[in-house]
Coordinates of C-alpha atoms and ligand atoms in Angstrom, one line a residue:
X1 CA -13.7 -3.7 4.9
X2 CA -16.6 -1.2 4.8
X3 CA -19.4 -3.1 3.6
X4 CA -18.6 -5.5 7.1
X5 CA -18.7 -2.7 9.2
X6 CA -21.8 -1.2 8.1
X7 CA -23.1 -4.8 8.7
X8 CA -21.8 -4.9 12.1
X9 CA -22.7 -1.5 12.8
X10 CA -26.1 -2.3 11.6
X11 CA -26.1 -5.1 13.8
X12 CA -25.0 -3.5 17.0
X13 CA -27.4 -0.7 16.4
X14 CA -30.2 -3.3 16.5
X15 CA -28.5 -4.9 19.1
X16 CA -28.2 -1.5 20.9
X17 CA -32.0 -0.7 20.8
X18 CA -32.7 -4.4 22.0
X19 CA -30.7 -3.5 25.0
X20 CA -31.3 -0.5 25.6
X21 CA -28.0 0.4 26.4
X22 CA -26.4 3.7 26.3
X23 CA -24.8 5.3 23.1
X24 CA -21.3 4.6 25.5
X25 CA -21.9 1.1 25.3
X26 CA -23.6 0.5 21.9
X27 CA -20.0 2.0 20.6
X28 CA -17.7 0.0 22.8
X29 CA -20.0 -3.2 21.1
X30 CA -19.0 -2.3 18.2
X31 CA -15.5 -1.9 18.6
X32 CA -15.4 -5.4 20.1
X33 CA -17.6 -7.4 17.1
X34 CA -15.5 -4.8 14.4
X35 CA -12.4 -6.7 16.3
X36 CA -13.4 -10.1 16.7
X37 CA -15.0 -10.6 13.4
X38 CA -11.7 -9.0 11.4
X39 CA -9.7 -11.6 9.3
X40 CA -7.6 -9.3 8.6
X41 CA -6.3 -8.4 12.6
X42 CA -6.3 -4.7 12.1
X43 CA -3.8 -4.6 9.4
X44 CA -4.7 -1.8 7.1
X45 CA -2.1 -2.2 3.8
X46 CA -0.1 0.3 3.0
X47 CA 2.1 0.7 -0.8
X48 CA 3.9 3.2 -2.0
X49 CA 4.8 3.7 -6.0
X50 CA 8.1 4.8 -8.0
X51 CA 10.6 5.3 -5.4
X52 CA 13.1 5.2 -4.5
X53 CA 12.1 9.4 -4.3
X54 CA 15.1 10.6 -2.9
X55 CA 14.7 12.5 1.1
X56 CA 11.0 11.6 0.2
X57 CA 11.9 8.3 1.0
X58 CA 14.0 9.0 4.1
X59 CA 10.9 10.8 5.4
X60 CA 8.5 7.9 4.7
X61 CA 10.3 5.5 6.4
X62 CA 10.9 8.1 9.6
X63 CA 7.0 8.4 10.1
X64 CA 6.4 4.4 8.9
X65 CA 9.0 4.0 11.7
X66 CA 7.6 6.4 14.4
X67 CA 4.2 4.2 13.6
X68 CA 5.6 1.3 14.2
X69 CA 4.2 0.5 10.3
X70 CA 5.3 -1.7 7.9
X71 CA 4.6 -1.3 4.5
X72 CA 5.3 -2.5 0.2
X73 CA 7.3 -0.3 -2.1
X74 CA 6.8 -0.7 -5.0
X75 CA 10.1 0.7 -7.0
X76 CA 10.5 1.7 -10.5
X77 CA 14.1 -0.5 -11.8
X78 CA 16.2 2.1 -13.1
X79 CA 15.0 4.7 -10.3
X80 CA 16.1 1.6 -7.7
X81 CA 19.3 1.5 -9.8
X82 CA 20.4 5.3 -9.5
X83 CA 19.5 4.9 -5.4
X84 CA 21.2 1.6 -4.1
X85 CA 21.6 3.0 -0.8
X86 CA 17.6 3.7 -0.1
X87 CA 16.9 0.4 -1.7
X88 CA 18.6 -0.9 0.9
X89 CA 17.0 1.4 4.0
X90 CA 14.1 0.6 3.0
X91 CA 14.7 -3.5 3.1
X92 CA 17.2 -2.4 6.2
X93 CA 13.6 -1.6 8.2
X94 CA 11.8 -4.5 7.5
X95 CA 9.4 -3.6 4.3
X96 CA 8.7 -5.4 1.6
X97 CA 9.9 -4.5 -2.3
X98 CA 7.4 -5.0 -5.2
X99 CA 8.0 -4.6 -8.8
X100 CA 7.0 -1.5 -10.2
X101 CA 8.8 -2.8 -14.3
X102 CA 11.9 -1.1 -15.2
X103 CA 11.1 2.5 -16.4
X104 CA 7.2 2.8 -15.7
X105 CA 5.4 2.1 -19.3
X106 CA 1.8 1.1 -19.8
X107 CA 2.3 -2.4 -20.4
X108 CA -0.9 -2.8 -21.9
X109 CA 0.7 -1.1 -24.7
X110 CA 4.0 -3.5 -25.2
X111 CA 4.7 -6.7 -26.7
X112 CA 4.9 -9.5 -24.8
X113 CA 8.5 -9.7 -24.9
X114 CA 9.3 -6.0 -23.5
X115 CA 6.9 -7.3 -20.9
X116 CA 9.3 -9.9 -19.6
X117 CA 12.1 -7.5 -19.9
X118 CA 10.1 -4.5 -17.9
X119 CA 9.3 -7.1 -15.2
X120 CA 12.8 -9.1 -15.4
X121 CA 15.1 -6.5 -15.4
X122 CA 13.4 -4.7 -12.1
X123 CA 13.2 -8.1 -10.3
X124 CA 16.8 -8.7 -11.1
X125 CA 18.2 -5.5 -9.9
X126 CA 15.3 -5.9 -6.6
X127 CA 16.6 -9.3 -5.9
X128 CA 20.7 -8.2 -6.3
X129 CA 19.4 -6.2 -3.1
X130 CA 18.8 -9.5 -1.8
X131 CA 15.1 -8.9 -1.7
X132 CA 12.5 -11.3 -2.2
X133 CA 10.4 -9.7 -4.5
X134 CA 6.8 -11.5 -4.7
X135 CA 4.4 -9.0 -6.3
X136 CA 4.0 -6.8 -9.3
X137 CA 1.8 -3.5 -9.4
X138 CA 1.6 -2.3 -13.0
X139 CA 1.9 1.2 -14.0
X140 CA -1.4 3.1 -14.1
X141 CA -3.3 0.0 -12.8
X142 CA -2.9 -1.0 -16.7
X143 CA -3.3 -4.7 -17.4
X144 CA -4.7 -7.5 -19.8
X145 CA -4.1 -10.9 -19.5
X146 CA -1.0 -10.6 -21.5
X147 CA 0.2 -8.7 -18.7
X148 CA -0.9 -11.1 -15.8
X149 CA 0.8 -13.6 -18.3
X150 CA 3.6 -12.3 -18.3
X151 CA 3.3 -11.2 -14.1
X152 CA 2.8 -15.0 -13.6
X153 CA 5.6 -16.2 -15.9
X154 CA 7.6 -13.6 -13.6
X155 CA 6.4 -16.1 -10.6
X156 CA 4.8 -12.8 -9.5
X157 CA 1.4 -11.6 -8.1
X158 CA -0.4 -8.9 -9.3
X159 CA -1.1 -6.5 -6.4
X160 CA -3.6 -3.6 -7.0
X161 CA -5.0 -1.5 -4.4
X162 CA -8.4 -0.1 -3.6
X163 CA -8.1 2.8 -1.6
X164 CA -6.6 5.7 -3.7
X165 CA -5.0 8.6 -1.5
X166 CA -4.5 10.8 -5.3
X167 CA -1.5 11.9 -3.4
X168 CA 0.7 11.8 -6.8
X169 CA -1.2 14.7 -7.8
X170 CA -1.0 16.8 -4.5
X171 CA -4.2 17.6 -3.8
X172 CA -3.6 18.9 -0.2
X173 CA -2.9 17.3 3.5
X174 CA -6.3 17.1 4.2
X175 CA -7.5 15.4 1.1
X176 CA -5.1 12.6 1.7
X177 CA -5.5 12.2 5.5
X178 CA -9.4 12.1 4.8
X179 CA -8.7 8.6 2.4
X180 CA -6.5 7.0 5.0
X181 CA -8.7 8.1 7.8
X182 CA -11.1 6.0 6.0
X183 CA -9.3 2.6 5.3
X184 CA -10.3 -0.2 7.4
X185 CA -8.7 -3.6 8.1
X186 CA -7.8 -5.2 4.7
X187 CA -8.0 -2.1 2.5
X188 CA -4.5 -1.8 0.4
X189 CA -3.4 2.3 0.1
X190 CA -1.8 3.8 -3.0
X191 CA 0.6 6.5 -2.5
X192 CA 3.9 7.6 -3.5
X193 CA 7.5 8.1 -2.6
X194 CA 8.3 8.6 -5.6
X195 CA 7.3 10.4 -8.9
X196 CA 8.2 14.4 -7.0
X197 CA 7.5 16.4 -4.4
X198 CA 6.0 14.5 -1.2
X199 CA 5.8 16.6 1.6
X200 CA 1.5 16.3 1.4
X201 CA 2.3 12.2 1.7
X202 CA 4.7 12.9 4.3
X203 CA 2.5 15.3 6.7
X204 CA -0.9 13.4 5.4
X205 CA 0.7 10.0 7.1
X206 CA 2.2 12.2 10.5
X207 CA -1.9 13.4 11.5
X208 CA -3.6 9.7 9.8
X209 CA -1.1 6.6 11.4
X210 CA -2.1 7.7 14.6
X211 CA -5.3 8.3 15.1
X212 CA -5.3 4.8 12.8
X213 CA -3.5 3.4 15.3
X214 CA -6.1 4.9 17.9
X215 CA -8.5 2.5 16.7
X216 CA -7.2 -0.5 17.3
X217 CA -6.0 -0.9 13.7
X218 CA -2.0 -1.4 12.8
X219 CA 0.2 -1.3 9.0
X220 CA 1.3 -4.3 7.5
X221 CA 3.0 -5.8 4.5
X222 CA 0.2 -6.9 1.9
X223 CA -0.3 -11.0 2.2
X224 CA 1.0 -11.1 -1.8
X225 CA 4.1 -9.4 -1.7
X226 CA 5.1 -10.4 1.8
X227 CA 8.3 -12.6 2.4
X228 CA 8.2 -16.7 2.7
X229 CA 8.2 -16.9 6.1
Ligands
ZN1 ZN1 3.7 4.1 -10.7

């Protein structure tokens, strides 16, 4: 995470100056303590919201692919219902489905009861795919502890994310490859393959993965919604 490797930076800066070593060196240091001291391995988390988006889709998983990534999608029901056959490609290459509730509401603003039918109807049609579906993102980031009631009664995990590309409101390539360029090991990434037009996402995560992948770091499913192994 960030604050770590300003510590470690910190560190190997003092470090550094004891030394004396050249700015060559002082960086290679801190590659190897960034490294070593990462509970995380490198993984950097990456989700993507109310897909299934049609070729959006297809052209996530080409680059997620290319990248050697894996990553969560979190899928809208009836948007997963209309779009069988990417549900499947998407399982097909080895991510992981989360619930995203049946047809995106604020939850915070429904009874307990719709609740469990958001959340049950999605895991129902996610699970026919033969998924196993740990984790629950709610729309908007909207919760209560109604919600995280009714996400536990689910035998679900609420999975939010702190590293928001914006990319749902297309704010440009370079916008978006600036936010991944800054995740570190551990940091979960909101984007979308759903929700419209994605070609930003798309070219954003051809220039980020790999120059990610150029230090050191790799893309994972998050430790939540992962699989039983
Ligand atoms: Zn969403």
């Amino acid at each position: 995470m960030k604050h770590l490797r300003l510590i470690v930076t910190a560190a190997a800066a003092i470090i550094g100056s004891l030394l004396v070593v050249t700015p060559a060196n002082a960086q290679e240091t801190v590659q190897e303590t960034v490294q070593a001291d990462d509970p995380w391995n490198g993984t950097i988390f990456l989700t993507f919201d109310d897909g299934p988006g049609g070729a959006n889709t297809d052209q996530i998983l080409e680059v997620l692919a290319a990248n050697n990534a894996k990553a969560t999608f979190f899928m809208i029901g009836q948007n997963a219902q209309r779009d069988p056959a990417r549900v499947q490609a998407v399982l097909d290459a080895g991510h992981a489905l989360g619930n995203h509730t049946w047809d995106h509401p604020d939850m915070t603003t429904l009874t307990r009861a719709q609740m469990d039918s958001q959340i049950g109807r999605s895991q129902t049609l996610l699970e026919s795919h033969g998924a196993e579906v740990n984790c629950f993102r709610p729309p908007y980031g909207a919760y209560n502890s109604t919600v995280d009631a009714a996400t536990t009664a689910a035998g679900l995990k609420r999975q939010m994310w702190n590293e928001d590309t914006r990319d749902w409101a297309r704010p440009g390539v370079d916008a978006i490859v600036n936010v991944l360029l800054g995740a570190t090991p551990g940091d979960v990434v909101l984007m979308h393959d759903g929700g419209g037009d994605r070609s930003q996402t798309v070219a954003a995560l051809e220039i980020a993965l790999p120059q990610l992948i150029e230090k050191g770091y790799n893309f994972g499913i998050t430790p939540k919604c992962s699989p039983t192994p």
